[in-house]
PDB file of C-alpha atoms in Angstrom:
ATOM      1  CA  UNK A 836      -1.820 -25.957  -0.902  1.00  0.00           C
ATOM      2  CA  UNK A 837      -3.647 -28.543   1.123  1.00  0.00           C
ATOM      3  CA  UNK A 838      -5.845 -31.057  -0.662  1.00  0.00           C
ATOM      4  CA  UNK A 839      -8.344 -33.586   0.655  1.00  0.00           C
ATOM      5  CA  UNK A 840      -9.336 -36.694  -1.276  1.00  0.00           C
ATOM      6  CA  UNK A 841     -12.304 -38.971  -0.659  1.00  0.00           C
ATOM      7  CA  UNK A 842     -11.958 -41.885  -3.028  1.00  0.00           C
ATOM      8  CA  UNK A 843     -15.431 -43.370  -2.519  1.00  0.00           C
ATOM      9  CA  UNK A 844     -18.119 -41.283  -4.260  1.00  0.00           C
ATOM     10  CA  UNK A 845     -20.892 -43.585  -3.032  1.00  0.00           C
ATOM     11  CA  UNK A 846     -21.351 -46.349  -0.477  1.00  0.00           C
ATOM     12  CA  UNK A 847     -24.301 -48.426   0.562  1.00  0.00           C
ATOM     13  CA  UNK A 848     -24.722 -50.775   3.544  1.00  0.00           C
ATOM     14  CA  UNK A 849     -27.479 -52.502   5.447  1.00  0.00           C
ATOM     15  CA  UNK A 850     -28.812 -51.105   8.693  1.00  0.00           C
ATOM     16  CA  UNK A 851     -26.805 -52.209  11.759  1.00  0.00           C
ATOM     17  CA  UNK A 852     -23.677 -52.907   9.704  1.00  0.00           C
ATOM     18  CA  UNK A 853     -20.372 -51.142  10.200  1.00  0.00           C
ATOM     19  CA  UNK A 854     -19.063 -48.913   7.427  1.00  0.00           C
ATOM     20  CA  UNK A 855     -15.763 -47.111   6.938  1.00  0.00           C
ATOM     21  CA  UNK A 856     -15.359 -43.992   4.830  1.00  0.00           C
ATOM     22  CA  UNK A 857     -11.884 -43.148   3.540  1.00  0.00           C
ATOM     23  CA  UNK A 858     -10.112 -39.812   3.464  1.00  0.00           C
ATOM     24  CA  UNK A 859      -6.558 -38.854   2.611  1.00  0.00           C
ATOM     25  CA  UNK A 860      -5.004 -35.429   2.640  1.00  0.00           C
ATOM     26  CA  UNK A 861      -1.849 -33.724   1.538  1.00  0.00           C
ATOM     27  CA  UNK A 862      -0.032 -31.134   3.629  1.00  0.00           C
ATOM     28  CA  UNK A 863       3.448 -30.147   4.664  1.00  0.00           C
ATOM     29  CA  UNK A 864       2.203 -28.812   8.000  1.00  0.00           C
ATOM     30  CA  UNK A 865       2.785 -30.682  11.236  1.00  0.00           C
ATOM     31  CA  UNK A 866       0.018 -29.110  13.295  1.00  0.00           C
ATOM     32  CA  UNK A 867      -3.507 -29.137  11.877  1.00  0.00           C
ATOM     33  CA  UNK A 868      -7.049 -30.300  12.520  1.00  0.00           C
ATOM     34  CA  UNK A 869      -9.282 -32.783  10.745  1.00  0.00           C
ATOM     35  CA  UNK A 870     -13.049 -32.992  10.734  1.00  0.00           C
ATOM     36  CA  UNK A 871     -15.889 -35.090   9.404  1.00  0.00           C
ATOM     37  CA  UNK A 872     -19.110 -33.294   8.553  1.00  0.00           C
ATOM     38  CA  UNK A 873     -22.427 -34.877   7.643  1.00  0.00           C
ATOM     39  CA  UNK A 874     -24.865 -33.311   5.189  1.00  0.00           C
ATOM     40  CA  UNK A 875     -28.290 -34.990   5.172  1.00  0.00           C
ATOM     41  CA  UNK A 876     -30.875 -34.237   2.473  1.00  0.00           C
ATOM     42  CA  UNK A 877     -32.007 -31.261   4.559  1.00  0.00           C
ATOM     43  CA  UNK A 878     -28.677 -29.711   3.477  1.00  0.00           C
ATOM     44  CA  UNK A 879     -27.456 -28.825   6.976  1.00  0.00           C
ATOM     45  CA  UNK A 880     -23.728 -29.267   7.625  1.00  0.00           C
ATOM     46  CA  UNK A 881     -23.403 -31.139  10.894  1.00  0.00           C
ATOM     47  CA  UNK A 882     -20.114 -31.761  12.681  1.00  0.00           C
ATOM     48  CA  UNK A 883     -19.636 -35.469  13.325  1.00  0.00           C
ATOM     49  CA  UNK A 884     -16.167 -35.700  14.815  1.00  0.00           C
ATOM     50  CA  UNK A 885     -12.836 -33.859  14.990  1.00  0.00           C
ATOM     51  CA  UNK A 886      -9.194 -34.796  15.479  1.00  0.00           C
ATOM     52  CA  UNK A 887      -6.158 -32.737  16.421  1.00  0.00           C
ATOM     53  CA  UNK A 888      -3.065 -33.861  14.524  1.00  0.00           C
ATOM     54  CA  UNK A 889      -0.863 -33.672  17.622  1.00  0.00           C
ATOM     55  CA  UNK A 890      -3.033 -36.205  19.435  1.00  0.00           C
ATOM     56  CA  UNK A 891      -2.146 -39.836  18.835  1.00  0.00           C
ATOM     57  CA  UNK A 892      -5.379 -41.143  20.313  1.00  0.00           C
ATOM     58  CA  UNK A 893      -8.156 -41.606  17.798  1.00  0.00           C
ATOM     59  CA  UNK A 894     -11.279 -39.546  18.445  1.00  0.00           C
ATOM     60  CA  UNK A 895     -14.599 -41.262  19.177  1.00  0.00           C
ATOM     61  CA  UNK A 896     -18.136 -39.928  19.462  1.00  0.00           C
ATOM     62  CA  UNK A 897     -20.640 -42.621  20.354  1.00  0.00           C
ATOM     63  CA  UNK A 898     -21.016 -44.808  17.215  1.00  0.00           C
ATOM     64  CA  UNK A 899     -18.527 -42.710  15.261  1.00  0.00           C
ATOM     65  CA  UNK A 900     -14.775 -43.176  15.462  1.00  0.00           C
ATOM     66  CA  UNK A 901     -11.785 -42.305  13.339  1.00  0.00           C
ATOM     67  CA  UNK A 902      -8.610 -44.083  12.346  1.00  0.00           C
ATOM     68  CA  UNK A 903      -6.010 -41.329  12.133  1.00  0.00           C
ATOM     69  CA  UNK A 904      -2.718 -42.335  10.542  1.00  0.00           C
ATOM     70  CA  UNK A 905      -0.591 -39.193  10.504  1.00  0.00           C
ATOM     71  CA  UNK A 906       2.383 -40.648   8.632  1.00  0.00           C
ATOM     72  CA  UNK A 907       0.107 -41.991   5.921  1.00  0.00           C
ATOM     73  CA  UNK A 908      -1.994 -38.797   5.963  1.00  0.00           C
ATOM     74  CA  UNK A 909      -5.122 -40.856   6.313  1.00  0.00           C
ATOM     75  CA  UNK A 910      -8.253 -40.038   8.314  1.00  0.00           C
ATOM     76  CA  UNK A 911     -11.027 -42.596   7.919  1.00  0.00           C
ATOM     77  CA  UNK A 912     -14.430 -42.525   9.613  1.00  0.00           C
ATOM     78  CA  UNK A 913     -16.010 -45.667  11.019  1.00  0.00           C
ATOM     79  CA  UNK A 914     -19.718 -45.796  11.720  1.00  0.00           C
ATOM     80  CA  UNK A 915     -20.768 -48.704  13.894  1.00  0.00           C
ATOM     81  CA  UNK A 916     -24.300 -50.100  14.146  1.00  0.00           C
ATOM     82  CA  UNK A 917     -25.381 -47.894  11.244  1.00  0.00           C
ATOM     83  CA  UNK A 918     -28.861 -46.389  11.356  1.00  0.00           C
ATOM     84  CA  UNK A 919     -31.235 -45.105   8.692  1.00  0.00           C
ATOM     85  CA  UNK A 920     -30.627 -41.578   9.955  1.00  0.00           C
ATOM     86  CA  UNK A 921     -26.968 -41.896   9.031  1.00  0.00           C
ATOM     87  CA  UNK A 922     -27.917 -41.637   5.359  1.00  0.00           C
ATOM     88  CA  UNK A 923     -26.184 -38.477   4.137  1.00  0.00           C
ATOM     89  CA  UNK A 924     -23.227 -36.994   2.308  1.00  0.00           C
ATOM     90  CA  UNK A 925     -20.099 -37.143   4.446  1.00  0.00           C
ATOM     91  CA  UNK A 926     -17.312 -34.630   3.984  1.00  0.00           C
ATOM     92  CA  UNK A 927     -13.796 -34.899   5.291  1.00  0.00           C
ATOM     93  CA  UNK A 928     -12.171 -31.517   5.972  1.00  0.00           C
ATOM     94  CA  UNK A 929      -8.725 -30.153   6.867  1.00  0.00           C
ATOM     95  CA  UNK A 930      -7.961 -26.961   8.757  1.00  0.00           C
ATOM     96  CA  UNK A 931      -4.712 -25.264   9.691  1.00  0.00           C
ATOM     97  CA  UNK A 932      -5.080 -22.852  12.547  1.00  0.00           C
ATOM     98  CA  UNK A 933      -8.110 -20.587  12.620  1.00  0.00           C
ATOM     99  CA  UNK A 934      -8.419 -20.643   8.873  1.00  0.00           C
ATOM    100  CA  UNK A 935     -10.624 -22.036   6.198  1.00  0.00           C
ATOM    101  CA  UNK A 936     -11.792 -25.602   5.972  1.00  0.00           C
ATOM    102  CA  UNK A 937     -10.602 -27.476   2.899  1.00  0.00           C
ATOM    103  CA  UNK A 938     -13.183 -30.100   2.005  1.00  0.00           C
ATOM    104  CA  UNK A 939     -13.041 -33.355   0.116  1.00  0.00           C
ATOM    105  CA  UNK A 940     -15.562 -34.066  -2.614  1.00  0.00           C
ATOM    106  CA  UNK A 941     -17.750 -36.104  -0.295  1.00  0.00           C
ATOM    107  CA  UNK A 942     -19.034 -39.667  -0.008  1.00  0.00           C
ATOM    108  CA  UNK A 943     -22.732 -40.334  -0.437  1.00  0.00           C
ATOM    109  CA  UNK A 944     -23.667 -42.956   2.170  1.00  0.00           C
ATOM    110  CA  UNK A 945     -26.951 -44.828   1.997  1.00  0.00           C
ATOM    111  CA  UNK A 946     -28.161 -47.028   4.855  1.00  0.00           C
ATOM    112  CA  UNK A 947     -30.675 -49.591   3.628  1.00  0.00           C
ATOM    113  CA  UNK A 948     -33.395 -51.068   5.863  1.00  0.00           C
TER     114      UNK A 948
ATOM    115  CA  UNK B1208     -28.649 -21.515  21.901  1.00  0.00           C
ATOM    116  CA  UNK B1209     -29.454 -20.238  18.436  1.00  0.00           C
ATOM    117  CA  UNK B1210     -27.206 -21.460  15.700  1.00  0.00           C
ATOM    118  CA  UNK B1211     -25.980 -19.575  12.665  1.00  0.00           C
ATOM    119  CA  UNK B1212     -28.968 -17.968  10.983  1.00  0.00           C
ATOM    120  CA  UNK B1213     -29.047 -17.391   7.246  1.00  0.00           C
ATOM    121  CA  UNK B1214     -31.676 -15.715   5.120  1.00  0.00           C
ATOM    122  CA  UNK B1215     -33.307 -16.215   2.778  1.00  0.00           C
ATOM    123  CA  UNK B1216     -33.411 -20.006   2.652  1.00  0.00           C
ATOM    124  CA  UNK B1217     -34.214 -19.956  -1.051  1.00  0.00           C
ATOM    125  CA  UNK B1218     -33.756 -17.203  -3.605  1.00  0.00           C
ATOM    126  CA  UNK B1219     -34.813 -17.296  -7.238  1.00  0.00           C
ATOM    127  CA  UNK B1220     -34.067 -14.294  -9.374  1.00  0.00           C
ATOM    128  CA  UNK B1221     -33.340 -13.302 -12.924  1.00  0.00           C
ATOM    129  CA  UNK B1222     -29.931 -12.773 -14.409  1.00  0.00           C
ATOM    130  CA  UNK B1223     -28.648  -9.264 -13.896  1.00  0.00           C
ATOM    131  CA  UNK B1224     -30.449  -8.675 -10.630  1.00  0.00           C
ATOM    132  CA  UNK B1225     -28.690  -7.847  -7.387  1.00  0.00           C
ATOM    133  CA  UNK B1226     -28.751 -10.598  -4.765  1.00  0.00           C
ATOM    134  CA  UNK B1227     -28.058 -10.118  -1.058  1.00  0.00           C
ATOM    135  CA  UNK B1228     -27.537 -13.047   1.293  1.00  0.00           C
ATOM    136  CA  UNK B1229     -27.560 -12.484   5.030  1.00  0.00           C
ATOM    137  CA  UNK B1230     -25.959 -14.190   7.991  1.00  0.00           C
ATOM    138  CA  UNK B1231     -26.127 -13.864  11.753  1.00  0.00           C
ATOM    139  CA  UNK B1232     -23.291 -15.758  13.461  1.00  0.00           C
ATOM    140  CA  UNK B1233     -23.502 -17.423  16.833  1.00  0.00           C
ATOM    141  CA  UNK B1234     -23.072 -14.891  19.616  1.00  0.00           C
ATOM    142  CA  UNK B1235     -19.492 -14.765  20.851  1.00  0.00           C
ATOM    143  CA  UNK B1236     -18.028 -16.250  17.684  1.00  0.00           C
ATOM    144  CA  UNK B1237     -15.527 -13.868  16.171  1.00  0.00           C
ATOM    145  CA  UNK B1238     -14.758 -15.799  12.999  1.00  0.00           C
ATOM    146  CA  UNK B1239     -17.239 -15.786  10.149  1.00  0.00           C
ATOM    147  CA  UNK B1240     -16.891 -17.735   6.889  1.00  0.00           C
ATOM    148  CA  UNK B1241     -18.798 -17.727   3.611  1.00  0.00           C
ATOM    149  CA  UNK B1242     -18.692 -20.945   1.558  1.00  0.00           C
ATOM    150  CA  UNK B1243     -20.239 -21.905  -1.754  1.00  0.00           C
ATOM    151  CA  UNK B1244     -21.321 -25.429  -2.680  1.00  0.00           C
ATOM    152  CA  UNK B1245     -21.746 -26.577  -6.272  1.00  0.00           C
ATOM    153  CA  UNK B1246     -21.780 -29.981  -7.903  1.00  0.00           C
ATOM    154  CA  UNK B1247     -18.755 -29.142 -10.014  1.00  0.00           C
ATOM    155  CA  UNK B1248     -16.505 -27.531  -7.402  1.00  0.00           C
ATOM    156  CA  UNK B1249     -17.840 -28.907  -4.130  1.00  0.00           C
ATOM    157  CA  UNK B1250     -17.515 -26.734  -1.025  1.00  0.00           C
ATOM    158  CA  UNK B1251     -15.145 -23.818  -1.364  1.00  0.00           C
ATOM    159  CA  UNK B1252     -14.382 -20.827   0.800  1.00  0.00           C
ATOM    160  CA  UNK B1253     -15.257 -17.426  -0.603  1.00  0.00           C
ATOM    161  CA  UNK B1254     -14.144 -15.133   2.228  1.00  0.00           C
ATOM    162  CA  UNK B1255     -13.674 -15.075   5.970  1.00  0.00           C
ATOM    163  CA  UNK B1256     -13.683 -12.407   8.657  1.00  0.00           C
ATOM    164  CA  UNK B1257     -12.073 -12.126  12.070  1.00  0.00           C
ATOM    165  CA  UNK B1258     -13.483  -9.519  14.421  1.00  0.00           C
ATOM    166  CA  UNK B1259     -15.443  -8.026  11.507  1.00  0.00           C
ATOM    167  CA  UNK B1260     -12.286  -7.567   9.395  1.00  0.00           C
ATOM    168  CA  UNK B1261     -11.890  -9.495   6.116  1.00  0.00           C
ATOM    169  CA  UNK B1262      -8.832 -11.739   6.399  1.00  0.00           C
ATOM    170  CA  UNK B1263      -8.862 -13.810   3.229  1.00  0.00           C
ATOM    171  CA  UNK B1264     -11.012 -12.993   0.212  1.00  0.00           C
ATOM    172  CA  UNK B1265      -8.967 -14.949  -2.310  1.00  0.00           C
ATOM    173  CA  UNK B1266     -11.916 -17.233  -2.990  1.00  0.00           C
ATOM    174  CA  UNK B1267     -14.241 -14.470  -4.119  1.00  0.00           C
ATOM    175  CA  UNK B1268     -14.766 -15.303  -7.795  1.00  0.00           C
ATOM    176  CA  UNK B1269     -14.769 -11.807  -9.242  1.00  0.00           C
ATOM    177  CA  UNK B1270     -15.695  -8.195  -8.646  1.00  0.00           C
ATOM    178  CA  UNK B1271     -19.376  -8.996  -8.906  1.00  0.00           C
ATOM    179  CA  UNK B1272     -19.109 -10.526  -5.441  1.00  0.00           C
ATOM    180  CA  UNK B1273     -18.711  -8.456  -2.296  1.00  0.00           C
ATOM    181  CA  UNK B1274     -19.031  -9.221   1.406  1.00  0.00           C
ATOM    182  CA  UNK B1275     -19.332  -7.018   4.446  1.00  0.00           C
ATOM    183  CA  UNK B1276     -19.481  -7.453   8.182  1.00  0.00           C
ATOM    184  CA  UNK B1277     -20.601  -4.129   9.672  1.00  0.00           C
ATOM    185  CA  UNK B1278     -20.815  -5.555  13.187  1.00  0.00           C
ATOM    186  CA  UNK B1279     -20.233  -8.743  15.149  1.00  0.00           C
ATOM    187  CA  UNK B1280     -23.747 -10.041  14.616  1.00  0.00           C
ATOM    188  CA  UNK B1281     -24.350  -9.504  10.914  1.00  0.00           C
ATOM    189  CA  UNK B1282     -22.742 -10.170   7.562  1.00  0.00           C
ATOM    190  CA  UNK B1283     -23.892  -9.903   3.958  1.00  0.00           C
ATOM    191  CA  UNK B1284     -22.751 -11.451   0.711  1.00  0.00           C
ATOM    192  CA  UNK B1285     -23.815  -9.493  -2.342  1.00  0.00           C
ATOM    193  CA  UNK B1286     -23.753 -10.450  -6.002  1.00  0.00           C
ATOM    194  CA  UNK B1287     -24.257  -7.685  -8.543  1.00  0.00           C
ATOM    195  CA  UNK B1288     -25.025  -8.359 -11.330  1.00  0.00           C
ATOM    196  CA  UNK B1289     -25.978 -11.994 -10.853  1.00  0.00           C
ATOM    197  CA  UNK B1290     -25.346 -14.652 -13.531  1.00  0.00           C
ATOM    198  CA  UNK B1291     -26.721 -18.191 -13.994  1.00  0.00           C
ATOM    199  CA  UNK B1292     -23.315 -19.661 -13.057  1.00  0.00           C
ATOM    200  CA  UNK B1293     -23.720 -18.143  -9.590  1.00  0.00           C
ATOM    201  CA  UNK B1294     -26.468 -20.668  -8.869  1.00  0.00           C
ATOM    202  CA  UNK B1295     -25.330 -22.655  -5.833  1.00  0.00           C
ATOM    203  CA  UNK B1296     -25.911 -23.183  -2.135  1.00  0.00           C
ATOM    204  CA  UNK B1297     -24.197 -20.513  -0.066  1.00  0.00           C
ATOM    205  CA  UNK B1298     -23.278 -21.330   3.509  1.00  0.00           C
ATOM    206  CA  UNK B1299     -22.277 -19.072   6.325  1.00  0.00           C
ATOM    207  CA  UNK B1300     -20.318 -20.526   9.247  1.00  0.00           C
ATOM    208  CA  UNK B1301     -18.894 -19.133  12.464  1.00  0.00           C
ATOM    209  CA  UNK B1302     -16.412 -20.282  15.072  1.00  0.00           C
ATOM    210  CA  UNK B1303     -14.945 -19.312  18.412  1.00  0.00           C
ATOM    211  CA  UNK B1304     -11.415 -17.958  18.645  1.00  0.00           C
ATOM    212  CA  UNK B1305      -8.793 -20.534  19.437  1.00  0.00           C
ATOM    213  CA  UNK B1306      -5.814 -22.409  18.150  1.00  0.00           C
ATOM    214  CA  UNK B1307      -7.786 -24.079  15.398  1.00  0.00           C
ATOM    215  CA  UNK B1308      -9.507 -26.957  17.106  1.00  0.00           C
ATOM    216  CA  UNK B1309     -12.690 -24.931  17.334  1.00  0.00           C
ATOM    217  CA  UNK B1310     -15.138 -26.335  14.791  1.00  0.00           C
ATOM    218  CA  UNK B1311     -17.023 -24.185  12.364  1.00  0.00           C
ATOM    219  CA  UNK B1312     -20.779 -24.160  12.894  1.00  0.00           C
ATOM    220  CA  UNK B1313     -22.786 -23.851   9.715  1.00  0.00           C
ATOM    221  CA  UNK B1314     -26.091 -22.206   8.935  1.00  0.00           C
ATOM    222  CA  UNK B1315     -28.726 -24.004   6.889  1.00  0.00           C
ATOM    223  CA  UNK B1316     -27.536 -22.349   3.699  1.00  0.00           C
ATOM    224  CA  UNK B1317     -29.221 -20.284   1.005  1.00  0.00           C
ATOM    225  CA  UNK B1318     -30.092 -22.059  -2.232  1.00  0.00           C
ATOM    226  CA  UNK B1319     -29.644 -19.465  -4.957  1.00  0.00           C
ATOM    227  CA  UNK B1320     -31.067 -19.969  -8.443  1.00  0.00           C
ATOM    228  CA  UNK B1321     -30.288 -17.422 -11.156  1.00  0.00           C
ATOM    229  CA  UNK B1322     -32.537 -17.809 -14.200  1.00  0.00           C
TER     230      UNK B1322
END
């Protein structure tokens, strides 16, 4: 069974700083998909970024980028120029095919003014 | 475009009562997922459907839980009888068909409190 581990329960940075959230996963599959979701206090689950395992190039979405290390089974999220609105729980998730998402336990990120 | 719509947003009821949660997926999405979020267990899949057919219900905790998808635009998750340990946020999500890179789009969730 696949597992996803986020080793940082909480993080806190100042506005405009760069922050990196860690995620590791365990799978024997070679083809899979990885996602980062954001859950603000409003409780919505918002897709931040996604990565296909067969792609070597790291995904980027504006201020958000990932560092995908397939051999190490690592998928970290970097947020540049952090903003107050980035304050949220961040979940790393793994998916094989059109199946369920397996989530990590989440990292609570606080951006301080 | 409308996103995934869940109702009710909040539900408070007494132990033993029947609870029905509702979900309308995004039009054209043929995968529908029900997740539960608790502090202890995090986010976990309960069941998912493809083209209205249940594919994997291994996450359904016990016989008190049932889910249906009578058509492509509506699904229900029912708990009968409800227990305090069922208190959680229940999310519905939908996705397009594809090889797996299609993301799941989540509704706003239903916060369920069983007294």
